[in-house]
Amino acid sequence: MKAIVYRETGAPSVLQVVERPVLEPGPGEVRVRVVVSGVNPTDWKSRRGAASGQALPFDEVVPGQDGAGIVEAIGSDVQHVSVGDRVWLALAAYQRSNSGSSQEQAVLPAERVFALPASASFDQGASMGVPAITAYRALTVAEDGPDELHPTALSGKAVLIAGGAGAVGHAAIQLARWAGATVITTVSGPAKAALATVAGAHHVLTYTDADIVEQIRTIAPEGVDQIVEVAPAQNAELDLAVIRNRGSISVYANNGGDHVTLDVRRHFALNVRYQFVLLYTVGIDAIRAAGDTINIALADGALGIGEETGLPLHRFSLEQTADAHALVESGAVGKVLIDVTAP
């Protein structure tokens, strides 16, 4: 079978196409024929590392945290999927050398494999994983909010999503809308505003507007209940100005800076909660719970992809994986997918 590997950190050029033997799953493992692989920022950040040429924890690594395909073999103790099932993958490559989705056959822990609803496409499955689970986690950590989502879970709540045209922002808009929230999002300009609008946001605002605080407060006079934040360093003042008492700010990225300065007294006064979100260390129980609900939302038609739903798709072949990584690394808007095998 064909696989993409890298043996040192660096630019996309370190990715190579190799031939590898097809492996059999061990206890608690599943082998999936990958149909579509999804590329996320976490994939190129892992590949690039802190510096080019760094030693890896393994001799070589197959990248790709997310994907979708068909189960071809299962090991002992696997009960929730069967041979022939259509599935999607999450965190496939985490702490493993050869489980990533950038290969034709991936053997990975069964707990990272989720049944794909019959109505959902492989493209949708490969677009869930990191973005959708991150969005789900960000929406379910508020002190006064739900710990799981369903169509009325966020009724009466106002949710502010920074960067609504990104993959996580797109999923957060869709999940919050599905759960009944009033969804506000901020973007940089008209093109991204159009994407966030068709994704389902009720209010799409330009974050550079001088009166952005007033605009948000007009929509949510008491303040927003929940903020899904991609740029905490840049938006700390804005977030504090629009969050309500006992509101929560979920931080899932560090766009714009690694350090945040907070006014302690003003945050004290509002009992604001900051919740940082990183899937790799959140625990498999939280990942599985998110995946189960994401499947319900998928079956309900709430998590569409493609430009018509606010998430343009960019396609590459497996041999073009380096180009796919480069496009994501350049900050392209939309979802980058790799066609690995025929459906």
Tab-separated table of C-alpha atoms in Angstrom:
chain	number	residue	atom	x	y	z
A	1	MET	CA	0.000	0.000	0.000
A	2	LYS	CA	0.990	3.650	-0.417
A	3	ALA	CA	1.667	5.837	2.596
A	4	ILE	CA	3.004	9.322	3.251
A	5	VAL	CA	5.814	9.514	5.804
A	6	TYR	CA	8.326	11.980	7.182
A	7	ARG	CA	11.553	11.110	8.980
A	8	GLU	CA	12.497	14.554	10.233
A	9	THR	CA	10.700	17.803	10.937
A	10	GLY	CA	10.640	20.571	8.379
A	11	ALA	CA	8.867	22.030	5.352
A	12	PRO	CA	6.276	20.089	3.325
A	13	SER	CA	9.146	18.739	1.231
A	14	VAL	CA	10.031	16.270	4.035
A	15	LEU	CA	6.874	14.317	3.162
A	16	GLN	CA	7.545	11.270	0.992
A	17	VAL	CA	5.417	8.643	-0.731
A	18	VAL	CA	6.512	5.118	0.227
A	19	GLU	CA	5.277	1.559	-0.135
A	20	ARG	CA	4.534	-0.196	3.160
A	21	PRO	CA	3.064	-3.577	4.056
A	22	VAL	CA	-0.573	-3.773	5.096
A	23	LEU	CA	-0.695	-4.501	8.835
A	24	GLU	CA	-3.203	-6.547	10.802
A	25	PRO	CA	-4.970	-4.952	13.794
A	26	GLY	CA	-4.101	-6.138	17.277
A	27	PRO	CA	-6.419	-6.282	20.302
A	28	GLY	CA	-8.540	-3.148	20.519
A	29	GLU	CA	-7.445	-1.970	17.069
A	30	VAL	CA	-9.190	-1.450	13.729
A	31	ARG	CA	-7.813	-1.386	10.188
A	32	VAL	CA	-9.515	1.177	7.989
A	33	ARG	CA	-9.155	1.629	4.253
A	34	VAL	CA	-8.901	5.393	4.131
A	35	VAL	CA	-11.057	6.963	1.412
A	36	VAL	CA	-10.546	10.633	2.320
A	37	SER	CA	-8.034	12.236	4.680
A	38	GLY	CA	-8.547	15.674	6.205
A	39	VAL	CA	-5.650	18.083	6.760
A	40	ASN	CA	-5.615	20.395	9.795
A	41	PRO	CA	-3.187	23.024	11.102
A	42	THR	CA	-2.150	20.542	13.800
A	43	ASP	CA	-0.844	18.251	11.040
A	44	TRP	CA	1.600	20.749	9.568
A	45	LYS	CA	2.602	22.052	13.004
A	46	SER	CA	3.540	18.525	14.078
A	47	ARG	CA	5.414	17.990	10.815
A	48	ARG	CA	7.309	21.270	11.076
A	49	GLY	CA	8.103	20.939	14.792
A	50	ALA	CA	9.909	23.639	16.751
A	51	ALA	CA	12.773	23.642	14.216
A	52	SER	CA	13.671	21.881	10.970
A	53	GLY	CA	15.636	18.660	11.299
A	54	GLN	CA	14.495	17.841	14.816
A	55	ALA	CA	14.598	14.208	15.868
A	56	LEU	CA	11.214	12.482	15.961
A	57	PRO	CA	9.921	10.107	18.641
A	58	PHE	CA	9.726	7.434	15.902
A	59	ASP	CA	11.916	6.530	12.938
A	60	GLU	CA	9.181	7.783	10.629
A	61	VAL	CA	5.675	9.178	11.051
A	62	VAL	CA	2.521	8.898	8.939
A	63	PRO	CA	0.663	12.236	9.338
A	64	GLY	CA	-3.066	12.854	9.365
A	65	GLN	CA	-5.290	13.075	12.434
A	66	ASP	CA	-8.630	12.978	10.601
A	67	GLY	CA	-10.111	10.856	7.857
A	68	ALA	CA	-12.964	8.628	6.741
A	69	GLY	CA	-13.137	5.210	5.167
A	70	ILE	CA	-14.286	1.621	5.486
A	71	VAL	CA	-13.397	-0.902	8.190
A	72	GLU	CA	-11.511	-3.814	6.625
A	73	ALA	CA	-10.394	-5.731	9.726
A	74	ILE	CA	-10.876	-5.618	13.492
A	75	GLY	CA	-8.874	-7.003	16.384
A	76	SER	CA	-10.228	-8.736	19.447
A	77	ASP	CA	-12.250	-6.723	21.977
A	78	VAL	CA	-13.676	-4.389	19.295
A	79	GLN	CA	-17.451	-4.172	19.500
A	80	HIS	CA	-18.715	-0.783	18.309
A	81	VAL	CA	-17.702	-1.195	14.637
A	82	SER	CA	-17.651	-4.161	12.253
A	83	VAL	CA	-15.951	-5.082	8.988
A	84	GLY	CA	-17.604	-3.158	6.160
A	85	ASP	CA	-18.743	-0.219	8.295
A	86	ARG	CA	-18.284	3.321	6.992
A	87	VAL	CA	-16.395	5.305	9.647
A	88	TRP	CA	-14.646	8.559	10.446
A	89	LEU	CA	-11.417	8.958	12.387
A	90	ALA	CA	-10.231	11.384	15.053
A	91	LEU	CA	-6.689	11.869	16.424
A	92	ALA	CA	-5.532	8.914	14.312
A	93	ALA	CA	-1.838	9.864	14.406
A	94	TYR	CA	-1.595	10.984	18.030
A	95	GLN	CA	1.409	9.369	19.757
A	96	ARG	CA	1.619	6.690	17.040
A	97	SER	CA	4.081	6.319	14.181
A	98	ASN	CA	1.966	4.539	11.597
A	99	SER	CA	-1.714	5.241	12.306
A	100	GLY	CA	-2.172	8.538	10.484
A	101	SER	CA	-4.818	8.946	7.795
A	102	SER	CA	-2.349	9.838	5.015
A	103	GLN	CA	-2.115	6.228	3.858
A	104	GLU	CA	-4.291	3.702	2.099
A	105	GLN	CA	-4.711	1.376	5.095
A	106	ALA	CA	-4.515	2.693	8.676
A	107	VAL	CA	-4.421	0.558	11.814
A	108	LEU	CA	-5.425	2.584	14.861
A	109	PRO	CA	-7.105	2.240	18.266
A	110	ALA	CA	-10.802	1.453	17.898
A	111	GLU	CA	-11.670	4.219	20.372
A	112	ARG	CA	-10.573	6.753	17.729
A	113	VAL	CA	-12.982	5.328	15.146
A	114	PHE	CA	-16.618	6.466	14.867
A	115	ALA	CA	-19.438	5.026	12.771
A	116	LEU	CA	-20.355	7.372	9.913
A	117	PRO	CA	-24.106	7.991	9.581
A	118	ALA	CA	-25.595	6.610	6.378
A	119	SER	CA	-26.622	10.084	5.232
A	120	ALA	CA	-23.114	11.549	5.650
A	121	SER	CA	-20.425	11.466	2.969
A	122	PHE	CA	-16.792	10.439	3.365
A	123	ASP	CA	-15.901	14.110	2.777
A	124	GLN	CA	-18.043	15.068	5.763
A	125	GLY	CA	-16.501	12.340	7.885
A	126	ALA	CA	-12.975	13.481	7.048
A	127	SER	CA	-13.960	17.062	7.941
A	128	MET	CA	-15.154	16.242	11.483
A	129	GLY	CA	-12.392	15.088	13.838
A	130	VAL	CA	-10.257	17.927	15.154
A	131	PRO	CA	-12.469	20.869	14.041
A	132	ALA	CA	-15.853	19.489	15.084
A	133	ILE	CA	-14.713	17.919	18.353
A	134	THR	CA	-12.854	21.114	19.280
A	135	ALA	CA	-15.974	23.161	18.554
A	136	TYR	CA	-18.131	20.753	20.556
A	137	ARG	CA	-15.802	20.911	23.548
A	138	ALA	CA	-15.666	24.709	23.371
A	139	LEU	CA	-19.475	24.880	23.489
A	140	THR	CA	-19.902	22.511	26.452
A	141	VAL	CA	-17.603	23.856	29.166
A	142	ALA	CA	-19.585	26.862	30.417
A	143	GLU	CA	-20.500	26.966	34.101
A	144	ASP	CA	-24.100	27.831	33.285
A	145	GLY	CA	-24.229	25.920	30.018
A	146	PRO	CA	-24.897	22.344	28.925
A	147	ASP	CA	-22.304	19.595	29.146
A	148	GLU	CA	-23.747	17.978	26.034
A	149	LEU	CA	-25.471	19.397	22.979
A	150	HIS	CA	-28.890	18.658	21.477
A	151	PRO	CA	-31.357	20.798	19.495
A	152	THR	CA	-32.484	22.890	22.514
A	153	ALA	CA	-29.353	22.729	24.686
A	154	LEU	CA	-28.356	26.356	23.999
A	155	SER	CA	-31.819	27.876	23.665
A	156	GLY	CA	-31.861	31.394	25.083
A	157	LYS	CA	-28.033	31.607	24.991
A	158	ALA	CA	-25.971	34.068	22.962
A	159	VAL	CA	-22.724	32.587	21.639
A	160	LEU	CA	-19.917	34.667	20.124
A	161	ILE	CA	-17.584	32.778	17.775
A	162	ALA	CA	-14.360	34.506	16.776
A	163	GLY	CA	-13.178	33.630	13.273
A	164	GLY	CA	-16.372	32.138	11.928
A	165	ALA	CA	-14.862	31.346	8.517
A	166	GLY	CA	-12.250	28.938	9.896
A	167	ALA	CA	-12.818	25.182	10.140
A	168	VAL	CA	-13.396	25.218	13.919
A	169	GLY	CA	-15.411	28.416	13.706
A	170	HIS	CA	-17.539	26.916	10.940
A	171	ALA	CA	-18.269	23.810	13.020
A	172	ALA	CA	-18.978	25.943	16.095
A	173	ILE	CA	-21.492	28.054	14.167
A	174	GLN	CA	-23.287	24.959	12.909
A	175	LEU	CA	-23.320	23.159	16.266
A	176	ALA	CA	-24.404	26.260	18.207
A	177	ARG	CA	-27.162	26.966	15.681
A	178	TRP	CA	-28.293	23.316	15.838
A	179	ALA	CA	-28.356	23.556	19.646
A	180	GLY	CA	-30.625	26.602	19.580
A	181	ALA	CA	-28.244	29.475	20.355
A	182	THR	CA	-28.281	32.981	18.979
A	183	VAL	CA	-25.021	32.854	17.029
A	184	ILE	CA	-22.802	35.896	16.612
A	185	THR	CA	-19.513	35.671	14.748
A	186	THR	CA	-16.689	38.047	13.868
A	187	VAL	CA	-14.718	37.953	10.609
A	188	SER	CA	-12.195	40.106	8.766
A	189	GLY	CA	-14.189	41.155	5.719
A	190	PRO	CA	-16.989	40.560	3.182
A	191	ALA	CA	-15.711	37.296	1.661
A	192	LYS	CA	-15.484	35.555	5.016
A	193	ALA	CA	-18.739	37.195	6.118
A	194	ALA	CA	-20.496	35.501	3.204
A	195	LEU	CA	-19.157	32.110	4.313
A	196	ALA	CA	-20.138	32.614	7.951
A	197	THR	CA	-23.616	33.698	6.888
A	198	VAL	CA	-24.349	30.581	4.848
A	199	ALA	CA	-22.854	28.489	7.693
A	200	GLY	CA	-25.798	29.688	9.783
A	201	ALA	CA	-24.615	32.590	11.939
A	202	HIS	CA	-27.470	34.946	12.850
A	203	HIS	CA	-25.192	37.982	13.117
A	204	VAL	CA	-21.917	38.374	11.185
A	205	LEU	CA	-19.766	41.314	12.265
A	206	THR	CA	-16.418	42.757	11.183
A	207	TYR	CA	-14.036	42.651	14.142
A	208	THR	CA	-12.101	45.740	13.011
A	209	ASP	CA	-15.165	47.996	13.299
A	210	ALA	CA	-14.593	50.742	15.846
A	211	ASP	CA	-18.006	50.110	17.409
A	212	ILE	CA	-17.775	46.310	17.520
A	213	VAL	CA	-18.515	46.241	21.263
A	214	GLU	CA	-21.660	48.309	20.786
A	215	GLN	CA	-22.783	46.070	17.918
A	216	ILE	CA	-22.456	42.945	20.039
A	217	ARG	CA	-24.081	44.569	23.061
A	218	THR	CA	-27.037	45.624	20.898
A	219	ILE	CA	-27.600	41.978	20.009
A	220	ALA	CA	-26.921	40.715	23.565
A	221	PRO	CA	-27.597	43.604	25.996
A	222	GLU	CA	-26.692	41.523	29.065
A	223	GLY	CA	-23.581	40.219	27.387
A	224	VAL	CA	-22.861	36.972	25.553
A	225	ASP	CA	-23.034	33.710	27.479
A	226	GLN	CA	-20.201	31.906	25.717
A	227	ILE	CA	-17.230	32.917	23.567
A	228	VAL	CA	-15.374	30.486	21.289
A	229	GLU	CA	-11.997	32.156	20.933
A	230	VAL	CA	-9.268	31.620	18.331
A	231	ALA	CA	-7.189	34.742	19.094
A	232	PRO	CA	-7.172	35.362	22.868
A	233	ALA	CA	-4.241	37.782	22.866
A	234	GLN	CA	-5.829	40.031	20.273
A	235	ASN	CA	-9.385	39.768	21.577
A	236	ALA	CA	-8.954	39.835	25.359
A	237	GLU	CA	-10.309	43.376	25.727
A	238	LEU	CA	-13.205	42.770	23.372
A	239	ASP	CA	-14.116	39.528	25.122
A	240	LEU	CA	-14.131	41.210	28.523
A	241	ALA	CA	-16.262	44.049	27.191
A	242	VAL	CA	-19.006	41.751	25.884
A	243	ILE	CA	-19.020	38.730	28.225
A	244	ARG	CA	-21.865	38.552	30.731
A	245	ASN	CA	-21.577	37.811	34.424
A	246	ARG	CA	-20.581	34.129	34.895
A	247	GLY	CA	-19.884	33.845	31.178
A	248	SER	CA	-17.208	31.537	29.761
A	249	ILE	CA	-14.467	32.007	27.190
A	250	SER	CA	-13.221	28.849	25.461
A	251	VAL	CA	-9.747	29.231	23.954
A	252	TYR	CA	-8.680	26.675	21.347
A	253	ALA	CA	-5.815	28.452	19.512
A	254	ASN	CA	-3.180	31.144	19.945
A	255	ASN	CA	-3.595	33.142	16.754
A	256	GLY	CA	-2.006	36.549	17.194
A	257	GLY	CA	0.188	35.759	20.187
A	258	ASP	CA	1.154	33.261	22.866
A	259	HIS	CA	0.667	35.547	25.881
A	260	VAL	CA	-2.529	37.146	27.168
A	261	THR	CA	-2.755	40.049	29.611
A	262	LEU	CA	-5.927	40.091	31.693
A	263	ASP	CA	-7.421	42.762	33.962
A	264	VAL	CA	-7.821	40.677	37.114
A	265	ARG	CA	-10.251	42.953	38.952
A	266	ARG	CA	-12.655	43.298	36.049
A	267	HIS	CA	-12.660	39.536	35.526
A	268	PHE	CA	-13.204	39.031	39.256
A	269	ALA	CA	-16.226	41.298	39.127
A	270	LEU	CA	-17.844	39.251	36.356
A	271	ASN	CA	-16.858	35.779	37.598
A	272	VAL	CA	-15.553	35.058	34.109
A	273	ARG	CA	-14.354	31.536	33.363
A	274	TYR	CA	-11.516	30.876	30.902
A	275	GLN	CA	-11.435	27.314	29.600
A	276	PHE	CA	-8.543	26.201	27.411
A	277	VAL	CA	-9.292	23.431	24.914
A	278	LEU	CA	-6.746	20.939	23.544
A	279	LEU	CA	-8.046	17.616	22.293
A	280	TYR	CA	-4.831	15.685	22.794
A	281	THR	CA	-5.040	15.943	26.570
A	282	VAL	CA	-8.778	16.224	27.184
A	283	GLY	CA	-9.230	12.474	27.597
A	284	ILE	CA	-10.811	9.814	25.414
A	285	ASP	CA	-14.145	9.888	27.294
A	286	ALA	CA	-14.675	13.508	26.258
A	287	ILE	CA	-13.629	12.686	22.687
A	288	ARG	CA	-16.060	9.770	22.477
A	289	ALA	CA	-18.921	11.811	23.971
A	290	ALA	CA	-18.332	14.582	21.454
A	291	GLY	CA	-18.178	12.102	18.582
A	292	ASP	CA	-21.471	10.502	19.560
A	293	THR	CA	-23.270	13.847	19.520
A	294	ILE	CA	-21.532	14.974	16.339
A	295	ASN	CA	-22.997	11.878	14.697
A	296	ILE	CA	-26.474	12.948	15.788
A	297	ALA	CA	-25.879	16.404	14.313
A	298	LEU	CA	-24.543	14.816	11.109
A	299	ALA	CA	-27.641	12.634	10.825
A	300	ASP	CA	-29.799	15.732	11.382
A	301	GLY	CA	-28.053	17.455	8.453
A	302	ALA	CA	-26.568	20.135	10.700
A	303	LEU	CA	-22.896	19.738	9.716
A	304	GLY	CA	-22.748	20.383	6.007
A	305	ILE	CA	-19.522	21.128	4.154
A	306	GLY	CA	-18.709	22.797	0.842
A	307	GLU	CA	-18.858	26.433	-0.177
A	308	GLU	CA	-22.651	26.414	-0.135
A	309	THR	CA	-22.506	25.806	3.636
A	310	GLY	CA	-19.563	28.124	4.305
A	311	LEU	CA	-16.624	25.697	4.073
A	312	PRO	CA	-15.003	25.593	0.606
A	313	LEU	CA	-13.245	22.323	-0.222
A	314	HIS	CA	-9.746	21.967	-1.693
A	315	ARG	CA	-8.853	18.502	-3.039
A	316	PHE	CA	-5.529	16.761	-3.551
A	317	SER	CA	-4.339	13.255	-4.359
A	318	LEU	CA	-2.297	11.233	-1.877
A	319	GLU	CA	0.810	11.947	-3.947
A	320	GLN	CA	0.078	15.684	-3.549
A	321	THR	CA	0.015	15.577	0.264
A	322	ALA	CA	2.944	18.017	0.474
A	323	ASP	CA	0.931	20.521	-1.580
A	324	ALA	CA	-2.079	19.959	0.686
A	325	HIS	CA	0.046	20.680	3.778
A	326	ALA	CA	1.476	23.806	2.151
A	327	LEU	CA	-2.011	25.128	1.378
A	328	VAL	CA	-3.192	24.661	4.966
A	329	GLU	CA	0.044	26.199	6.252
A	330	SER	CA	-0.551	29.250	4.043
A	331	GLY	CA	-3.820	29.920	5.874
A	332	ALA	CA	-6.187	29.011	3.054
A	333	VAL	CA	-9.869	29.396	3.892
A	334	GLY	CA	-11.850	26.178	3.751
A	335	LYS	CA	-11.180	22.476	4.240
A	336	VAL	CA	-8.289	20.660	2.585
A	337	LEU	CA	-9.049	17.022	1.709
A	338	ILE	CA	-6.873	14.272	0.288
A	339	ASP	CA	-8.440	11.575	-1.889
A	340	VAL	CA	-6.659	8.413	-0.761
A	341	THR	CA	-8.588	5.460	-2.251
A	342	ALA	CA	-11.736	5.044	-4.300
A	343	PRO	CA	-15.001	4.987	-2.296
